[in-house]
Short mmCIF file of C-alpha atoms and ligand atoms in Angstrom, two decimals:
data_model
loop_
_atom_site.label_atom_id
_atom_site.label_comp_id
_atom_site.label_asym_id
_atom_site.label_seq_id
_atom_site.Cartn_x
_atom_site.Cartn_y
_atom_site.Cartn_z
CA UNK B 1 -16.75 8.80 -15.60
CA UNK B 2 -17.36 9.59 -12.37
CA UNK B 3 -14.87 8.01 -9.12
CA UNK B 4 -17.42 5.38 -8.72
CA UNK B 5 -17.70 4.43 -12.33
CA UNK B 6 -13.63 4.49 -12.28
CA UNK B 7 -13.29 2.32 -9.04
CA UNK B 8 -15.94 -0.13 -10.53
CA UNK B 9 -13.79 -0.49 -13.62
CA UNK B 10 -10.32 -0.94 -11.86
CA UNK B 11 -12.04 -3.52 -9.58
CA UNK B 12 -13.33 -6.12 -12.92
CA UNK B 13 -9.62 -5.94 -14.31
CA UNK B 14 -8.24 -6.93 -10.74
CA UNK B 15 -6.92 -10.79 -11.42
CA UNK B 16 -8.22 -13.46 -8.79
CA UNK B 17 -5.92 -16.37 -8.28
CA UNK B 18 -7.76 -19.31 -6.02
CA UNK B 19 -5.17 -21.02 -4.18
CA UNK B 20 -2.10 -18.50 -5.06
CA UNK B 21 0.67 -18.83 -3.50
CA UNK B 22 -0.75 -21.40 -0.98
CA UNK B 23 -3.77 -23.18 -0.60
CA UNK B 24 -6.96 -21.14 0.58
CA UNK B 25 -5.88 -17.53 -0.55
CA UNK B 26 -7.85 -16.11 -2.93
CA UNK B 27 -4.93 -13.84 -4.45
CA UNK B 28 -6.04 -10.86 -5.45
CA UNK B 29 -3.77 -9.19 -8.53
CA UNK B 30 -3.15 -5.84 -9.36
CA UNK B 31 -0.81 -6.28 -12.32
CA UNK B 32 -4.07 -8.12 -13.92
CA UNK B 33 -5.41 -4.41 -13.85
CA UNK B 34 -2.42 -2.21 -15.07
CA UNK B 35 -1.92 -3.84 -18.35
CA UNK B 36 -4.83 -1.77 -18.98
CA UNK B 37 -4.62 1.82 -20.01
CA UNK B 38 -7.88 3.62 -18.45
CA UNK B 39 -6.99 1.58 -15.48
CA UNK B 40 -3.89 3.40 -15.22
CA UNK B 41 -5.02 6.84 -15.56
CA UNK B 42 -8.14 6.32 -13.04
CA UNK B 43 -6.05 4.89 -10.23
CA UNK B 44 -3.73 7.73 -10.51
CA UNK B 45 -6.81 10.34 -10.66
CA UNK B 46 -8.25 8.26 -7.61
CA UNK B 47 -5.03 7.75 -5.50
CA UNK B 48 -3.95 12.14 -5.56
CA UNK B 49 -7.77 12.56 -5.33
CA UNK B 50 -7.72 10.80 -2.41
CA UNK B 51 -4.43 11.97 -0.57
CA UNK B 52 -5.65 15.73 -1.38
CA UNK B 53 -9.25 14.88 0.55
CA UNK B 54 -7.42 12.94 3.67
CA UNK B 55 -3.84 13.60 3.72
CA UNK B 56 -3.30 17.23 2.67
CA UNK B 57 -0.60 17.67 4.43
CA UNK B 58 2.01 14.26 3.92
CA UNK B 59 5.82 15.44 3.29
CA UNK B 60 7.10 11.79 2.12
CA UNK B 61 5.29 8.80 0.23
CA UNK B 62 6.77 5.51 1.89
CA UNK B 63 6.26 2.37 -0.42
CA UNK B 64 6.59 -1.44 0.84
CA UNK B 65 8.16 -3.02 -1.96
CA UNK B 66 7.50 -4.22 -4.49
CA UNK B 67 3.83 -3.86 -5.29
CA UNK B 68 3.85 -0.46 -3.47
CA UNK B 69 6.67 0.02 -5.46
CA UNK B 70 4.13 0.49 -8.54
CA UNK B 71 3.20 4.61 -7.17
CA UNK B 72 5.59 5.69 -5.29
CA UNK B 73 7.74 7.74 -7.68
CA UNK B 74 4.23 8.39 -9.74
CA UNK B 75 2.76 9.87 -6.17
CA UNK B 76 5.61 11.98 -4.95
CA UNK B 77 6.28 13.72 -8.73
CA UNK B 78 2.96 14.64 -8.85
CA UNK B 79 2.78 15.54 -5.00
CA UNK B 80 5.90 17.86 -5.46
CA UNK B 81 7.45 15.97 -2.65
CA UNK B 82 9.82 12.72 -1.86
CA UNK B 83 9.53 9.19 -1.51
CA UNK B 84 11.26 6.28 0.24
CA UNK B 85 11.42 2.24 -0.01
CA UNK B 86 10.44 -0.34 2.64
CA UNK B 87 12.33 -3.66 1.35
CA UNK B 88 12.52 -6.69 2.13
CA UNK B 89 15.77 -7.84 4.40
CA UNK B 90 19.42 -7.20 2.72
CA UNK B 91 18.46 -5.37 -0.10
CA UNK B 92 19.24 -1.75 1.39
CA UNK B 93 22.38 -0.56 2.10
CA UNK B 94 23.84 1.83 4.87
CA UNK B 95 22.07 1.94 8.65
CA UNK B 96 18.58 0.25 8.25
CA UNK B 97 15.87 -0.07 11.30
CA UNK B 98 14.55 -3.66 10.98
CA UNK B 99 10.79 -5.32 11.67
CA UNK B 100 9.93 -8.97 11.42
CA UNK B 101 6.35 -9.23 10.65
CA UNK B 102 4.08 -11.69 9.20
CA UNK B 103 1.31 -11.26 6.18
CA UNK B 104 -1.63 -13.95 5.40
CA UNK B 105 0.73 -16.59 3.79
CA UNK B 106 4.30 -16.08 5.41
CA UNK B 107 6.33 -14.75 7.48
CA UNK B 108 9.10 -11.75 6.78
CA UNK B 109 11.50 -9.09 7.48
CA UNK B 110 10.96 -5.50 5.99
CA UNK B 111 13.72 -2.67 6.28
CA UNK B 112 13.92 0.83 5.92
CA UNK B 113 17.38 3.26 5.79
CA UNK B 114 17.65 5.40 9.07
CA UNK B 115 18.06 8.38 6.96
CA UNK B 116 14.89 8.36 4.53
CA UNK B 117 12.64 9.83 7.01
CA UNK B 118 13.58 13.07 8.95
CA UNK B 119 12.41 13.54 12.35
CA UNK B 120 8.74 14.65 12.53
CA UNK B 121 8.21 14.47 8.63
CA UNK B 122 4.72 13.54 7.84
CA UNK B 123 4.75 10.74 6.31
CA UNK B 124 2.16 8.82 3.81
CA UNK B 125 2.54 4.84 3.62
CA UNK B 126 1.25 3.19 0.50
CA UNK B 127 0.79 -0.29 -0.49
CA UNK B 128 -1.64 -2.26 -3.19
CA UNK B 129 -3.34 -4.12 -0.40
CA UNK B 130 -4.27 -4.98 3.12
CA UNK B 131 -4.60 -7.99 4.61
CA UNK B 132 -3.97 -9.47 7.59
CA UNK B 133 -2.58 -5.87 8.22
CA UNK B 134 1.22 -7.54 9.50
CA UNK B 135 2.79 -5.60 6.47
CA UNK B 136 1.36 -2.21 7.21
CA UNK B 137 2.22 -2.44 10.80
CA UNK B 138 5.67 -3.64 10.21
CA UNK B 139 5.69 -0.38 7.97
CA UNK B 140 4.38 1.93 10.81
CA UNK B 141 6.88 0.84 13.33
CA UNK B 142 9.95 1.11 11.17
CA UNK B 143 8.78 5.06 9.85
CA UNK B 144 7.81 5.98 14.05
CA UNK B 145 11.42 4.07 14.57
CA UNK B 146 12.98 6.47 12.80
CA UNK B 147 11.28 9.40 13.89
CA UNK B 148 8.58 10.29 11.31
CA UNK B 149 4.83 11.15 11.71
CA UNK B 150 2.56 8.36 9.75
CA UNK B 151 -0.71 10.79 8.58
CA UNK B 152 -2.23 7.10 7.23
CA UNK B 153 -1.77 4.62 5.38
CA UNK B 154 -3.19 4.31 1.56
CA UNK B 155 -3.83 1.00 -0.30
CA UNK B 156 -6.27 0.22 -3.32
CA UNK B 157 -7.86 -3.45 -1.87
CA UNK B 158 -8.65 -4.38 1.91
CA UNK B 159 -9.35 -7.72 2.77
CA UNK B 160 -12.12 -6.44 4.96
CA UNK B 161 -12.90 -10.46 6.76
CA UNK B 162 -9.26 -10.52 7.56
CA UNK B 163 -9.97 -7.24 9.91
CA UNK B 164 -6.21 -5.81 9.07
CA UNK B 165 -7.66 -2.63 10.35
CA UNK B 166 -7.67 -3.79 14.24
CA UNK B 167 -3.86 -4.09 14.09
CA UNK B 168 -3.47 -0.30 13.33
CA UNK B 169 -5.90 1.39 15.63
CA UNK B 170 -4.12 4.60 16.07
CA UNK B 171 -3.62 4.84 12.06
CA UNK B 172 -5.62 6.73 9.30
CA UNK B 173 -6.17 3.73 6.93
CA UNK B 174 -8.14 4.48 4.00
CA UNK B 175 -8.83 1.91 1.17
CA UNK B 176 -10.38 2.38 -2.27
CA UNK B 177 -11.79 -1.05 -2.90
CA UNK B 178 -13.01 -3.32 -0.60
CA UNK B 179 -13.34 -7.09 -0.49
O1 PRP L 201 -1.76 -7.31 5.15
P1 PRP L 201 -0.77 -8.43 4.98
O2 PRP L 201 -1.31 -9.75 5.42
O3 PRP L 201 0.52 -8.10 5.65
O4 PRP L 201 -0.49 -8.61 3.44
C1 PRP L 201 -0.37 -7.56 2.53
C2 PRP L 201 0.91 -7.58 1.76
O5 PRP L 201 1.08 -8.83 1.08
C3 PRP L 201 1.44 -8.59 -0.27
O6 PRP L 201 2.83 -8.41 -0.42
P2 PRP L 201 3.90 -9.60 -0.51
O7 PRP L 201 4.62 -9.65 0.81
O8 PRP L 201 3.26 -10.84 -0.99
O9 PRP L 201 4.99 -9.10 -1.52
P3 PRP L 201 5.00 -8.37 -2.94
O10 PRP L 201 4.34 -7.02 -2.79
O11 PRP L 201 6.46 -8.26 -3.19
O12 PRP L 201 4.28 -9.24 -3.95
C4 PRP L 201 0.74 -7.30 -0.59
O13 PRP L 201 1.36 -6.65 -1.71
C5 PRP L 201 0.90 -6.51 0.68
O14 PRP L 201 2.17 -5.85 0.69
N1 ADE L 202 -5.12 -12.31 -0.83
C1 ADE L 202 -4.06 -11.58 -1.22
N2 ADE L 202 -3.92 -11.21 -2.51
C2 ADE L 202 -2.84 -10.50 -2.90
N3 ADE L 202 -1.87 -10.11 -2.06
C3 ADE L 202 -1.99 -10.46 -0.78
N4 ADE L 202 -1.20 -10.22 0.30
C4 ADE L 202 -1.75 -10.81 1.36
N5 ADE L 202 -2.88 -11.42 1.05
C5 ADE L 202 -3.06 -11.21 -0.29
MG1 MG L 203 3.39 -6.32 -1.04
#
């Protein structure tokens, strides 16, 4: 299969959920296509295929939990490199940098520990989707905070109509399926 044939299969196992988890979103779920087997193996081909193409040079993977939970440690083993967790407030402990932010059905605070990044590490953010783009720009400011270079930020679905893009103009953003 070629990367077209493999993106075309990952996007029919992709669950959509009318109305989840408020009325009007159209929730769009990844977990509907990881219970499959190829689907695993073509997103991981597609994901390194695509950091080797645009991001050649990223030091640290940066995950916002939890669904970008899903390839960080999978990314950085096969990268030969580290990677580090975005969470949601009071789950990390030591000094965290803090960003409220809000996505297309709520509003949030993500956290990061001052020590993850070191200054002027290149740094990769990765997430399963984009939005509204609140949760990708919460993630940029909290990696610049403490001191590291974003090369772009990686997801597998953009909401295209929501125009997440526009809040990250200075950002690499590359998505593999679009909606
Ligand atoms: O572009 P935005 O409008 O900011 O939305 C995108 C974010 O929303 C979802 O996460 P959610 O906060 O629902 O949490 P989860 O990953 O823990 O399910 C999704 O996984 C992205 O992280
Ligand atoms: N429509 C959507 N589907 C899944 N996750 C989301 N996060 C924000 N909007 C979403
Ligand atoms: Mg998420």
């Amino acid at each position: 299969m070629n990367n077209e044939e493999k993106l075309k299969f990952i996007k029919q196992h992709i669950g959509a959920y009318p109305d989840f988890p408020k009325k009007g979103i159209l929730f769009r779920d990844i977990f509907g296509a990881l219970t499959n087997e190829q689907c695993c193996q073509y997103l991981k081909a597609l994901l390194l295929h695509n950091i080797h193409e645009k991001y050649p040079n990223v030091e640290l993977i940066v995950g916002l939990e939890s669904r970008g939970f899903l390839f960080n440690l999978m990314l950085a083993s096969e990268l030969g490199i580290g990677c580090a967790a975005i969470r949601k407030k009071g789950k990390l402990p030591g000094d965290c940098l803090s960003v409220e932010y809000s996505l297309e059905y709520g509003v949030d605070i993500f956290e990061m520990q001052k020590s993850a990044v070191k200054p002027g590490q290149k740094v990769l953010i990765i997430d399963d989707l984009l939005a509204t783009g609140g949760s990708l720009e919460a993630a940029y400011k909290l990696v610049h905070k403490a001191g590291g270079d974003v090369v772009g930020c990686l997801v597998i679905m953009e909401m295209t109509f929501l125009e997440g893009r526009k809040k990250l103009p200075q950002i690499n953003v590359h998505s593999l399926i679009e909606y």
